[in-house]
CSV table of N, CA, C and O in Angstrom, one decimal:
chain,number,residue,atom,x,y,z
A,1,UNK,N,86.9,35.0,-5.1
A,1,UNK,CA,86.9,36.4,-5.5
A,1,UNK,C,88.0,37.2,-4.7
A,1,UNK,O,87.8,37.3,-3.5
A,2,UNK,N,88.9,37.5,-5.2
A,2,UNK,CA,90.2,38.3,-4.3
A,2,UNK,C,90.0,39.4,-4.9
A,2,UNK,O,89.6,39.5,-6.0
A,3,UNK,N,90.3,40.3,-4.1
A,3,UNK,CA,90.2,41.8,-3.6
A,3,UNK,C,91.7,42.7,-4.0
A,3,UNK,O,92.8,42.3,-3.6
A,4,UNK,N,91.5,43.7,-4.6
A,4,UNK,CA,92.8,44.6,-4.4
A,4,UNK,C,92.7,45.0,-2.7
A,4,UNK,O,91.7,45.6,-2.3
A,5,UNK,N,94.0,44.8,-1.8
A,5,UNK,CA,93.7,45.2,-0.6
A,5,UNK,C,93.3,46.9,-0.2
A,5,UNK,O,92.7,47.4,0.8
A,6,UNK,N,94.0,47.4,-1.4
A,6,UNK,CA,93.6,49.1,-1.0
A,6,UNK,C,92.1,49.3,-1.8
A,6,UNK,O,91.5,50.2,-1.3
A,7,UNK,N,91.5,48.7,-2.8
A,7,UNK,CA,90.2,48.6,-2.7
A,7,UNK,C,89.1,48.2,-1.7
A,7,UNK,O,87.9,48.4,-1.9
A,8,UNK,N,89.5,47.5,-0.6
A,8,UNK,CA,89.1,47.5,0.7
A,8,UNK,C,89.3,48.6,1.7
A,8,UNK,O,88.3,49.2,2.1
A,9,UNK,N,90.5,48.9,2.1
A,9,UNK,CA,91.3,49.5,2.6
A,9,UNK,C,90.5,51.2,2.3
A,9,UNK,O,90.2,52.0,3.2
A,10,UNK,N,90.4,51.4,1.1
A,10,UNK,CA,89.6,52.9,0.8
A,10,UNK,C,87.8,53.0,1.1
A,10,UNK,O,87.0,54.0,0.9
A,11,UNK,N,87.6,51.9,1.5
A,11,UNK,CA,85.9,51.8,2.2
A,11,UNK,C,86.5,51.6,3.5
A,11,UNK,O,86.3,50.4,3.9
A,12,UNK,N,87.0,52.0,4.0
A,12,UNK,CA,87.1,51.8,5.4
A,12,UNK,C,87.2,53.3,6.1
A,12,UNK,O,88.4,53.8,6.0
A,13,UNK,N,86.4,54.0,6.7
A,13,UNK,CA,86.2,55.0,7.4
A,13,UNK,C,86.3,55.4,8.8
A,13,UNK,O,85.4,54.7,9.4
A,14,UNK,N,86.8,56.2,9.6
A,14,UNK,CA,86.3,56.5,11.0
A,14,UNK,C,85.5,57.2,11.2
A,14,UNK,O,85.4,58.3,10.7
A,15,UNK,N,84.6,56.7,12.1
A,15,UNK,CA,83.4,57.4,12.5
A,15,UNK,C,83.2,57.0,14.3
A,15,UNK,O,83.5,55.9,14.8
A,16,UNK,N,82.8,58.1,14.9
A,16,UNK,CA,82.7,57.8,16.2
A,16,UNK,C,83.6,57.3,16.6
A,16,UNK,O,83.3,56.5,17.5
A,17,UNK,N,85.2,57.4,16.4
A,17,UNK,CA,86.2,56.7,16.7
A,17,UNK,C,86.6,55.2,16.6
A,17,UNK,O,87.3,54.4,17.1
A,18,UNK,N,85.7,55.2,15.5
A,18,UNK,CA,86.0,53.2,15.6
A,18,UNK,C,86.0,53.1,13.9
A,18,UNK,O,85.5,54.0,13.3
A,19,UNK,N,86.6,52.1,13.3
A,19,UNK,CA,87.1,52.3,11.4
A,19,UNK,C,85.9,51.2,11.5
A,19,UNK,O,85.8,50.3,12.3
A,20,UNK,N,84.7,51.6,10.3
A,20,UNK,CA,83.2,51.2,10.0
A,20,UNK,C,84.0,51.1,8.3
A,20,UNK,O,85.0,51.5,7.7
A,21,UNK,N,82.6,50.3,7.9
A,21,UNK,CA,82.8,50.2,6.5
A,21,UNK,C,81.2,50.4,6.0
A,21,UNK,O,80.4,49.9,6.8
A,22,UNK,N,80.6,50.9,5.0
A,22,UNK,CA,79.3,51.3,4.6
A,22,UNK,C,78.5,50.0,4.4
A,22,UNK,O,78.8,48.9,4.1
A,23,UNK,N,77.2,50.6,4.7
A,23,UNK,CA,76.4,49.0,3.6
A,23,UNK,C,76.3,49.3,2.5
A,23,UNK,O,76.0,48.3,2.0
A,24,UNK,N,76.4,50.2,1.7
A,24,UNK,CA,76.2,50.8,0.3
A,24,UNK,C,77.9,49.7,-0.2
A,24,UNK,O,77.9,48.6,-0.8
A,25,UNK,N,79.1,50.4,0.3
A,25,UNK,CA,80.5,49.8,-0.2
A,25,UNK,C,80.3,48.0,0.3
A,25,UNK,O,80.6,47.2,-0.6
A,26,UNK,N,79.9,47.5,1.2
A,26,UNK,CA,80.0,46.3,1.8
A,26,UNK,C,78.7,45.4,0.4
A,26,UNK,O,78.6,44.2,0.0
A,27,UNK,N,78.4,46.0,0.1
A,27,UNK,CA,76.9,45.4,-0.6
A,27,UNK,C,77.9,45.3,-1.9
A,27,UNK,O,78.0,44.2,-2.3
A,28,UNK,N,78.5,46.3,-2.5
A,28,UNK,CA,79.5,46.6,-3.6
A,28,UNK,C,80.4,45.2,-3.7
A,28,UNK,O,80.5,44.4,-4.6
A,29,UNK,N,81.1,45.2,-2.6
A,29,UNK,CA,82.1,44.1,-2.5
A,29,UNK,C,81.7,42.6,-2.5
A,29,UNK,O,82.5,41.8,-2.8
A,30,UNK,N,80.6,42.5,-2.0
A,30,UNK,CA,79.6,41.6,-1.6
A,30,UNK,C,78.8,41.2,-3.3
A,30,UNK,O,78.1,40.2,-3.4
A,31,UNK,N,78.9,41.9,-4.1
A,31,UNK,CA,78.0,41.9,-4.6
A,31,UNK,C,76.5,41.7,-4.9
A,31,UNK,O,75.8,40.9,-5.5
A,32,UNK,N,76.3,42.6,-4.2
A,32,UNK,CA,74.8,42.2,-4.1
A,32,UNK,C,74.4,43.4,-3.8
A,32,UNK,O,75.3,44.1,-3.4
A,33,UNK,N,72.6,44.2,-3.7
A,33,UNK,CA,72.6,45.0,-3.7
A,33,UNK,C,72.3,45.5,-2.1
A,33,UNK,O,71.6,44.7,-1.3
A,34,UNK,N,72.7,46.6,-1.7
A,34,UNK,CA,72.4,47.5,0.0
A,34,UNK,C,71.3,46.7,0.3
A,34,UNK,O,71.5,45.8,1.0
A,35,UNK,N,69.7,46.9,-0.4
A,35,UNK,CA,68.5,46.6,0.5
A,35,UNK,C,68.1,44.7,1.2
A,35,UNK,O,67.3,44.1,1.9
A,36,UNK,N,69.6,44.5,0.2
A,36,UNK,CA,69.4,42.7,0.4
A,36,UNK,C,70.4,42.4,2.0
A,36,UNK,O,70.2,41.3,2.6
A,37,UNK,N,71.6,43.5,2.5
A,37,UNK,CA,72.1,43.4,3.3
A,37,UNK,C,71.4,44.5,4.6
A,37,UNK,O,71.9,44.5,5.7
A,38,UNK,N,70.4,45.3,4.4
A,38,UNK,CA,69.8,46.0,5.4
A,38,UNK,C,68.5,44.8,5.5
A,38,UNK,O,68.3,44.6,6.6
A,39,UNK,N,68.1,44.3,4.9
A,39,UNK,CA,67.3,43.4,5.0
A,39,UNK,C,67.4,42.1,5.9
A,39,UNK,O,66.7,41.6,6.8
A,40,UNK,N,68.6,41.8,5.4
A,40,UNK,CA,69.6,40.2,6.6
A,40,UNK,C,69.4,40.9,7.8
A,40,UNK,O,68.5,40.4,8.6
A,41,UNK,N,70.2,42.0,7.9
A,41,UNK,CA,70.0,42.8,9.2
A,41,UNK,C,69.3,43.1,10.2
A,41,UNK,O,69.5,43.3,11.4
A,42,UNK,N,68.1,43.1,9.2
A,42,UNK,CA,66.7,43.3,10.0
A,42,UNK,C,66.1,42.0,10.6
A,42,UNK,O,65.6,42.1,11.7
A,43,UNK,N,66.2,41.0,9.9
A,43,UNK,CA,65.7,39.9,10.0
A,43,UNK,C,66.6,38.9,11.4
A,43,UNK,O,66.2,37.9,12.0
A,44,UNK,N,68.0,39.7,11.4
A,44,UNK,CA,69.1,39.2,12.3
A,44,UNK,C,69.1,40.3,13.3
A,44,UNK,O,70.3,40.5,13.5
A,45,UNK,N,68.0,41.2,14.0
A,45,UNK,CA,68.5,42.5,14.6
A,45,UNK,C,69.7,42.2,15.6
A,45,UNK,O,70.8,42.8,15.7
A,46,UNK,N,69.2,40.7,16.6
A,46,UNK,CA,69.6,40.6,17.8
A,46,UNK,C,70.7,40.2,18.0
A,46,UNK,O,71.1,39.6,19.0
A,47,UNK,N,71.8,40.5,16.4
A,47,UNK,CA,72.9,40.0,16.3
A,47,UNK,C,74.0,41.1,16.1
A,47,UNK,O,75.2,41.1,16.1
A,48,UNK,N,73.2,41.9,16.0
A,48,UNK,CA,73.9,43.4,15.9
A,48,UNK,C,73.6,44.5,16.6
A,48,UNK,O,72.8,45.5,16.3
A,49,UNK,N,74.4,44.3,18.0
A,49,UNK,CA,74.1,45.3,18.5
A,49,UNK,C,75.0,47.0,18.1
A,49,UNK,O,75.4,47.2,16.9
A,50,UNK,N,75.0,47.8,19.0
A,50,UNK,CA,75.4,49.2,18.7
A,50,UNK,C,76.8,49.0,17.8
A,50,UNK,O,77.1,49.4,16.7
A,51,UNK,N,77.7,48.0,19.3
A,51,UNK,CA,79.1,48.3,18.6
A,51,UNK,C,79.3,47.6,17.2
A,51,UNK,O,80.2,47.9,16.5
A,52,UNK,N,78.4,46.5,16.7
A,52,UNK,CA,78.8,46.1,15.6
A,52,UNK,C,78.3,46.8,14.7
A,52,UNK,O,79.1,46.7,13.7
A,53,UNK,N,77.2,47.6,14.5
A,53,UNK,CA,76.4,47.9,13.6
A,53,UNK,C,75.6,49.7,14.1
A,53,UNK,O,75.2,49.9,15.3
A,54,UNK,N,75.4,50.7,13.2
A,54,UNK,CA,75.0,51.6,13.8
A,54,UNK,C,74.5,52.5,12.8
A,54,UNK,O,75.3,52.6,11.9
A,55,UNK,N,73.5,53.1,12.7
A,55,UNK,CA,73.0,54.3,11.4
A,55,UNK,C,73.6,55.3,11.8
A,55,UNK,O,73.9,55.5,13.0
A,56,UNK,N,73.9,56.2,10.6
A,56,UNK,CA,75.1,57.5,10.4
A,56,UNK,C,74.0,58.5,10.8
A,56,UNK,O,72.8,58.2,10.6
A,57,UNK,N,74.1,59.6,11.4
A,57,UNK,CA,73.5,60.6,11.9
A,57,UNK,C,73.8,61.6,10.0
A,57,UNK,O,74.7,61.6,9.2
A,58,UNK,N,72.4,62.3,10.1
A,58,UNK,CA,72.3,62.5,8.9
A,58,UNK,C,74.2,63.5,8.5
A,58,UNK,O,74.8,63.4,7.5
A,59,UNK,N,74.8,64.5,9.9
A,59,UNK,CA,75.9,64.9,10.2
A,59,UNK,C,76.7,64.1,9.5
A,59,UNK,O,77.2,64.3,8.4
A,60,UNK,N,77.1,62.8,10.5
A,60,UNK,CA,78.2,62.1,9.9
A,60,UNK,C,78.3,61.4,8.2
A,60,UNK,O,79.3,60.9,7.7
A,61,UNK,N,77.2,61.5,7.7
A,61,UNK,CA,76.9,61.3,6.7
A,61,UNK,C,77.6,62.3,5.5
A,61,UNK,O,78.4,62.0,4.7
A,62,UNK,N,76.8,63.7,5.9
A,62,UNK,CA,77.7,64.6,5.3
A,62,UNK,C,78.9,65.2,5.0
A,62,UNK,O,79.5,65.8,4.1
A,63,UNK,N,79.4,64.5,6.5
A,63,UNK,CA,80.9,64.9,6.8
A,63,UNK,C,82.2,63.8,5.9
A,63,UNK,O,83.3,64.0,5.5
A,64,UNK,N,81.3,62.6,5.9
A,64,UNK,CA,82.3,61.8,5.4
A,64,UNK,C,81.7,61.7,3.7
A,64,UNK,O,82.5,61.1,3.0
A,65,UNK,N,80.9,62.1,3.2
A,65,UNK,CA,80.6,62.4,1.7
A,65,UNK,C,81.3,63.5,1.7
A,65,UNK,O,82.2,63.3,0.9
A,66,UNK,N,81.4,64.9,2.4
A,66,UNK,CA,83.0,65.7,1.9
A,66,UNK,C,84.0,65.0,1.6
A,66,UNK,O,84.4,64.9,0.5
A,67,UNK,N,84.5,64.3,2.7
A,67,UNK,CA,85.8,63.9,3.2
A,67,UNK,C,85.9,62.8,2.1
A,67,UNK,O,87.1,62.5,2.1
A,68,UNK,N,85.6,62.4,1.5
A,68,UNK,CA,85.6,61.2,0.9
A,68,UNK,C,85.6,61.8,-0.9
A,68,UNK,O,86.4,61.4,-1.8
A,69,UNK,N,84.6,62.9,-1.1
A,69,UNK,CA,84.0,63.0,-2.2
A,69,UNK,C,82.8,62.3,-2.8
A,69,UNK,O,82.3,62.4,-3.9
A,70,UNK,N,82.5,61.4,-1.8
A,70,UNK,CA,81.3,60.6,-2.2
A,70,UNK,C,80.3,61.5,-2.8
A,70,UNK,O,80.1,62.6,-2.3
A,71,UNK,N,79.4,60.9,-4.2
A,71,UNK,CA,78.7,61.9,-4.7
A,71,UNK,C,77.5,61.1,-4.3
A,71,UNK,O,77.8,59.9,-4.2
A,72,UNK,N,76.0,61.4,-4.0
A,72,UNK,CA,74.9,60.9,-4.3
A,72,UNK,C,74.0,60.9,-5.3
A,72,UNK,O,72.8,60.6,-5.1
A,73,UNK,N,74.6,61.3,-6.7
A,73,UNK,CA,74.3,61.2,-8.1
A,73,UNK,C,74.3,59.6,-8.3
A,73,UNK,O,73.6,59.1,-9.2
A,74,UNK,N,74.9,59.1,-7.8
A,74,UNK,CA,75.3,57.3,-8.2
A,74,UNK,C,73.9,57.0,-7.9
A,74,UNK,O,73.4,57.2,-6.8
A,75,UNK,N,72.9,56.2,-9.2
A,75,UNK,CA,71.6,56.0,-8.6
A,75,UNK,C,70.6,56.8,-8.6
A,75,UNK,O,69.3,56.6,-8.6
A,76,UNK,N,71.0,57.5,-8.6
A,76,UNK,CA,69.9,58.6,-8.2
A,76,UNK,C,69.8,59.1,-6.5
A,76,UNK,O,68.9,59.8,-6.1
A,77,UNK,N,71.2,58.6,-5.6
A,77,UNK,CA,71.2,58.5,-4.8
A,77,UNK,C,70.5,58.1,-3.4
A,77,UNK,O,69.5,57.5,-3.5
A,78,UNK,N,70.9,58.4,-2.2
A,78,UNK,CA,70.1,57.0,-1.3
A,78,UNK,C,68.8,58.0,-0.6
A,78,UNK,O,68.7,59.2,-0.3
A,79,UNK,N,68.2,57.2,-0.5
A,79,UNK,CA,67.2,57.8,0.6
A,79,UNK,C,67.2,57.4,2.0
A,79,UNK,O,66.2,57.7,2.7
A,80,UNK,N,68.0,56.8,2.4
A,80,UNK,CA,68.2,57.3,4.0
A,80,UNK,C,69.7,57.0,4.2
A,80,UNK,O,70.4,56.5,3.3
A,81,UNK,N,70.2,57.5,5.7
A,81,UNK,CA,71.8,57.6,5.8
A,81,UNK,C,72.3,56.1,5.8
A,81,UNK,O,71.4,55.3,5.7
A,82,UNK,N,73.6,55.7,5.9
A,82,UNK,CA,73.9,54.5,5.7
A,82,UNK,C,74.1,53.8,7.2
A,82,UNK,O,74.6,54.6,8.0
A,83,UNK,N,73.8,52.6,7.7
A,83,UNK,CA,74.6,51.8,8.2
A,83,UNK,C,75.9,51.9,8.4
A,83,UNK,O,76.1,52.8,7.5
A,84,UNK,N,77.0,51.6,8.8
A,84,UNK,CA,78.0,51.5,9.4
A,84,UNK,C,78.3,50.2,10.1
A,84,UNK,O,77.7,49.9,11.1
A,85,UNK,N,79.2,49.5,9.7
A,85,UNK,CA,79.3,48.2,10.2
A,85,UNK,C,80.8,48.3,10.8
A,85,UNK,O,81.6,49.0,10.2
A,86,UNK,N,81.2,47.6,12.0
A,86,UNK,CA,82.7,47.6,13.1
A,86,UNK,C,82.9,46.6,12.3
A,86,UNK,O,82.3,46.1,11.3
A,87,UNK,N,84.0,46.5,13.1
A,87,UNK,CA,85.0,44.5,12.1
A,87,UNK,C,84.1,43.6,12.9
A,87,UNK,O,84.6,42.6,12.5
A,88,UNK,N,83.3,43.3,13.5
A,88,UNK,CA,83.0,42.7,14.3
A,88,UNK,C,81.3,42.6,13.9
A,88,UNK,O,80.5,41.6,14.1
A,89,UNK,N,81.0,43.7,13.2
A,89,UNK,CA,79.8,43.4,12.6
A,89,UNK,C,79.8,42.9,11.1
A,89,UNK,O,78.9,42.2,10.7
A,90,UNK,N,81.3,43.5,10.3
A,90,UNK,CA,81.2,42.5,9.5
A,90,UNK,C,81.4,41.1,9.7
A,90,UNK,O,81.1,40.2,8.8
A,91,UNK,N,81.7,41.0,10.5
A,91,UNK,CA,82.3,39.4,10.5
A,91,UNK,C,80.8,38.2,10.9
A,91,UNK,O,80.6,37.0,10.6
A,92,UNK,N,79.8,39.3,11.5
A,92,UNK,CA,78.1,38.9,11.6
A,92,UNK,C,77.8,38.6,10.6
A,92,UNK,O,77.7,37.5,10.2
A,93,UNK,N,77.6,39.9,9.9
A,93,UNK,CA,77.5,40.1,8.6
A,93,UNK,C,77.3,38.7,7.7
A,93,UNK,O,76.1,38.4,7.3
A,94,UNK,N,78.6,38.0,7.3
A,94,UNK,CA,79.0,36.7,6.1
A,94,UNK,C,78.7,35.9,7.4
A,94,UNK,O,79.3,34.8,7.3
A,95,UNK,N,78.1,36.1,8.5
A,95,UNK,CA,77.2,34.8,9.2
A,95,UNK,C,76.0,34.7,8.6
A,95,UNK,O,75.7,33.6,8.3
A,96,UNK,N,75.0,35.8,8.3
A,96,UNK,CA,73.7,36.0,8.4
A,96,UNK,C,73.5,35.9,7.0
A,96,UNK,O,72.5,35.3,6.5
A,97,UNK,N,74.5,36.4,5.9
A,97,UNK,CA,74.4,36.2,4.5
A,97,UNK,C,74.2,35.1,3.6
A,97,UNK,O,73.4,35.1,2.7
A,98,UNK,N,75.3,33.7,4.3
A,98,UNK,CA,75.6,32.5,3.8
A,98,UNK,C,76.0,32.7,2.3
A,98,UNK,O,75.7,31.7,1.6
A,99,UNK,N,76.6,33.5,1.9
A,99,UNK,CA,77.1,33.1,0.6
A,99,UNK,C,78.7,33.0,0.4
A,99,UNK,O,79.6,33.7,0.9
A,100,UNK,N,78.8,32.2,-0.3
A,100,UNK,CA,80.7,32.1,-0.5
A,100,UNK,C,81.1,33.3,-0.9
A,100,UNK,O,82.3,33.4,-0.6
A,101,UNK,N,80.7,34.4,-1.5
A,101,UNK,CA,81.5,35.6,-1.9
A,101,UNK,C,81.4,36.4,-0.1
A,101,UNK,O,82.2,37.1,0.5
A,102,UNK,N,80.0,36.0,0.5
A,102,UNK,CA,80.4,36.9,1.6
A,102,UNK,C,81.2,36.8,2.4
A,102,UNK,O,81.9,37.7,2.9
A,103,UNK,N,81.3,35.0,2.7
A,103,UNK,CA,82.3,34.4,3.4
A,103,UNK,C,84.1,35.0,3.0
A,103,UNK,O,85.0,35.6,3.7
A,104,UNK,N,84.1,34.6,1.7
A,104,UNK,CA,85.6,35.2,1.2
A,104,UNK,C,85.8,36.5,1.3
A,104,UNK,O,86.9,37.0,1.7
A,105,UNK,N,84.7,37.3,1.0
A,105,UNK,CA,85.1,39.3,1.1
A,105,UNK,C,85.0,39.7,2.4
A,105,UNK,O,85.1,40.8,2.9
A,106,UNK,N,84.7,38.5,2.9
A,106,UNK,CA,84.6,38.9,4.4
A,106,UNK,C,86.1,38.8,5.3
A,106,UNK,O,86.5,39.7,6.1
A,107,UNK,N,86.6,37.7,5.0
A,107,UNK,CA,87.7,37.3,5.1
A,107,UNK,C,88.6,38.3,4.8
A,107,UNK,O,89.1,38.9,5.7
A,108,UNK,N,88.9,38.6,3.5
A,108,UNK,CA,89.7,39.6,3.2
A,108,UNK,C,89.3,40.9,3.9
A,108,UNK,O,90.2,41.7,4.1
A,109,UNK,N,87.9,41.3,4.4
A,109,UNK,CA,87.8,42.5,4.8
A,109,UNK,C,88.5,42.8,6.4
A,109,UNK,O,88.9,43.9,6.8
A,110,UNK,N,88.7,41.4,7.3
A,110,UNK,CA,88.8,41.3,8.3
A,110,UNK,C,90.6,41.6,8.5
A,110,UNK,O,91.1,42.3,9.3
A,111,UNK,N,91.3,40.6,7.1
A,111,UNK,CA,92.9,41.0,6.8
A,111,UNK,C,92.8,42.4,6.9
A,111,UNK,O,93.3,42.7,8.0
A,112,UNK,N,92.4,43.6,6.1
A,112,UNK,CA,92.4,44.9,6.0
A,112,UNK,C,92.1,45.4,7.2
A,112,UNK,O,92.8,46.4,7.4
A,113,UNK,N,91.2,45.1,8.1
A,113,UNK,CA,91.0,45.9,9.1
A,113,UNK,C,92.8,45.5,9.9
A,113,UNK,O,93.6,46.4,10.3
A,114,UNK,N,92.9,44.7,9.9
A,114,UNK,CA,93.8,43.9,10.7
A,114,UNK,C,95.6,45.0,10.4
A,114,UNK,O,96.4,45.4,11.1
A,115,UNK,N,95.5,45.0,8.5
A,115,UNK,CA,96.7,45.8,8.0
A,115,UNK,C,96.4,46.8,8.5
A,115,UNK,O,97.4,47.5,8.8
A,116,UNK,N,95.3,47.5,8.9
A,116,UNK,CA,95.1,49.2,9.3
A,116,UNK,C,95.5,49.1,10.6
A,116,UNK,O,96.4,50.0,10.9
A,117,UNK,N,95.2,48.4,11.4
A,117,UNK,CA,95.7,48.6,12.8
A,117,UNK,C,97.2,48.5,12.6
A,117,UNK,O,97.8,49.3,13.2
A,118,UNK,N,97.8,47.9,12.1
A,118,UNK,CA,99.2,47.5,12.5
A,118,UNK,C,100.1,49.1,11.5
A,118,UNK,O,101.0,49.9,11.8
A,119,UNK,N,99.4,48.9,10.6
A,119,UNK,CA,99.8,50.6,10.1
A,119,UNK,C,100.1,51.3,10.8
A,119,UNK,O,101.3,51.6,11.1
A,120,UNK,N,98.8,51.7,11.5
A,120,UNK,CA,98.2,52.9,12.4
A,120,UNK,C,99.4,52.7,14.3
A,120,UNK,O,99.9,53.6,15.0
A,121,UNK,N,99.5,51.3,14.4
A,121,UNK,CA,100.1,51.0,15.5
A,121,UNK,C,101.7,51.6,15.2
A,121,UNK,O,102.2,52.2,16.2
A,122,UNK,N,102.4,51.6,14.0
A,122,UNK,CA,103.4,51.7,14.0
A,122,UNK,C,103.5,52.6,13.2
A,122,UNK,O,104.4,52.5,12.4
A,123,UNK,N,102.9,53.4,13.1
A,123,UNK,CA,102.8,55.3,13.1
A,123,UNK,C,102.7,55.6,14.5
A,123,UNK,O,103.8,56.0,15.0
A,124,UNK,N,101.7,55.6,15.3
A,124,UNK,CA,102.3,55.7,16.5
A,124,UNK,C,103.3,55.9,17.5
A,124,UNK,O,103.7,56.7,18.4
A,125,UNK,N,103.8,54.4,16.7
A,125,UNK,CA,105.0,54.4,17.7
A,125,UNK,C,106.3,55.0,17.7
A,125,UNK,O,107.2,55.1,18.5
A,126,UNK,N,105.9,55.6,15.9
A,126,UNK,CA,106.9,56.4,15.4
A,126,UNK,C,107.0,58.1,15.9
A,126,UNK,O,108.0,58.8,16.1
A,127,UNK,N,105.5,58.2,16.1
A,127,UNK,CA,105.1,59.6,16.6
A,127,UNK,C,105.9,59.8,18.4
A,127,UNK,O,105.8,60.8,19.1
């Protein structure tokens, strides 16, 4: 399953100063639905600590549904704030999943984090 890279690249958010990606978007990509990846999670806590993994303060939640335009009409929308996963928790993530789409979307998610930094590095360097 290959990925458009800016279809990755546009679920990728900063929060708390570190670029997270949703479990709502990661479940999307993954195919599969959010409560089957908050579920792995639960069952794997001791694999995810803070920096890999963290729930959105109901705040940052709102702030990046502005910033984004995210609507909570999709669904009927969620009932509680989202998870937040680092590169580092995705990469737990398509450990605890075992499936080939996680393994591959994982992959490509890790290339994207990787193109953002080098972006972001050489804006920088430009500034």
């Amino acid at each position: 399953m290959e990925l458009v890279k800016s279809e990755i690249e546009n679920k990728i958010y900063t929060v708390r100063g570190v670029q997270v990606m949703l479990d709502s978007d990661l479940a999307e990509l993954y195919n599969t639905e959010t409560k089957f990846i908050n579920r792995a999670v639960k069952r794997n806590i001791n694999r995810f600590p803070i920096d890999f993994m963290f729930q959105l303060t109901e705040q940052e939640w709102q702030n990046l549904r502005f910033q984004s335009g995210t609507s909570n009409e999709k669904h009927g929308g969620r009932r509680y704030v989202p998870a937040a996963f680092t590169e580092q928790g995705i990469a737990m993530l398509s450990a605890v999943l075992h499936t080939d789409i996680a393994i591959s979307v994982s992959i490509q998610i890790m290339k994207a984090f990787v193109a953002l930094r080098r972006s972001l590095g050489q804006l920088y360097s430009v500034l």
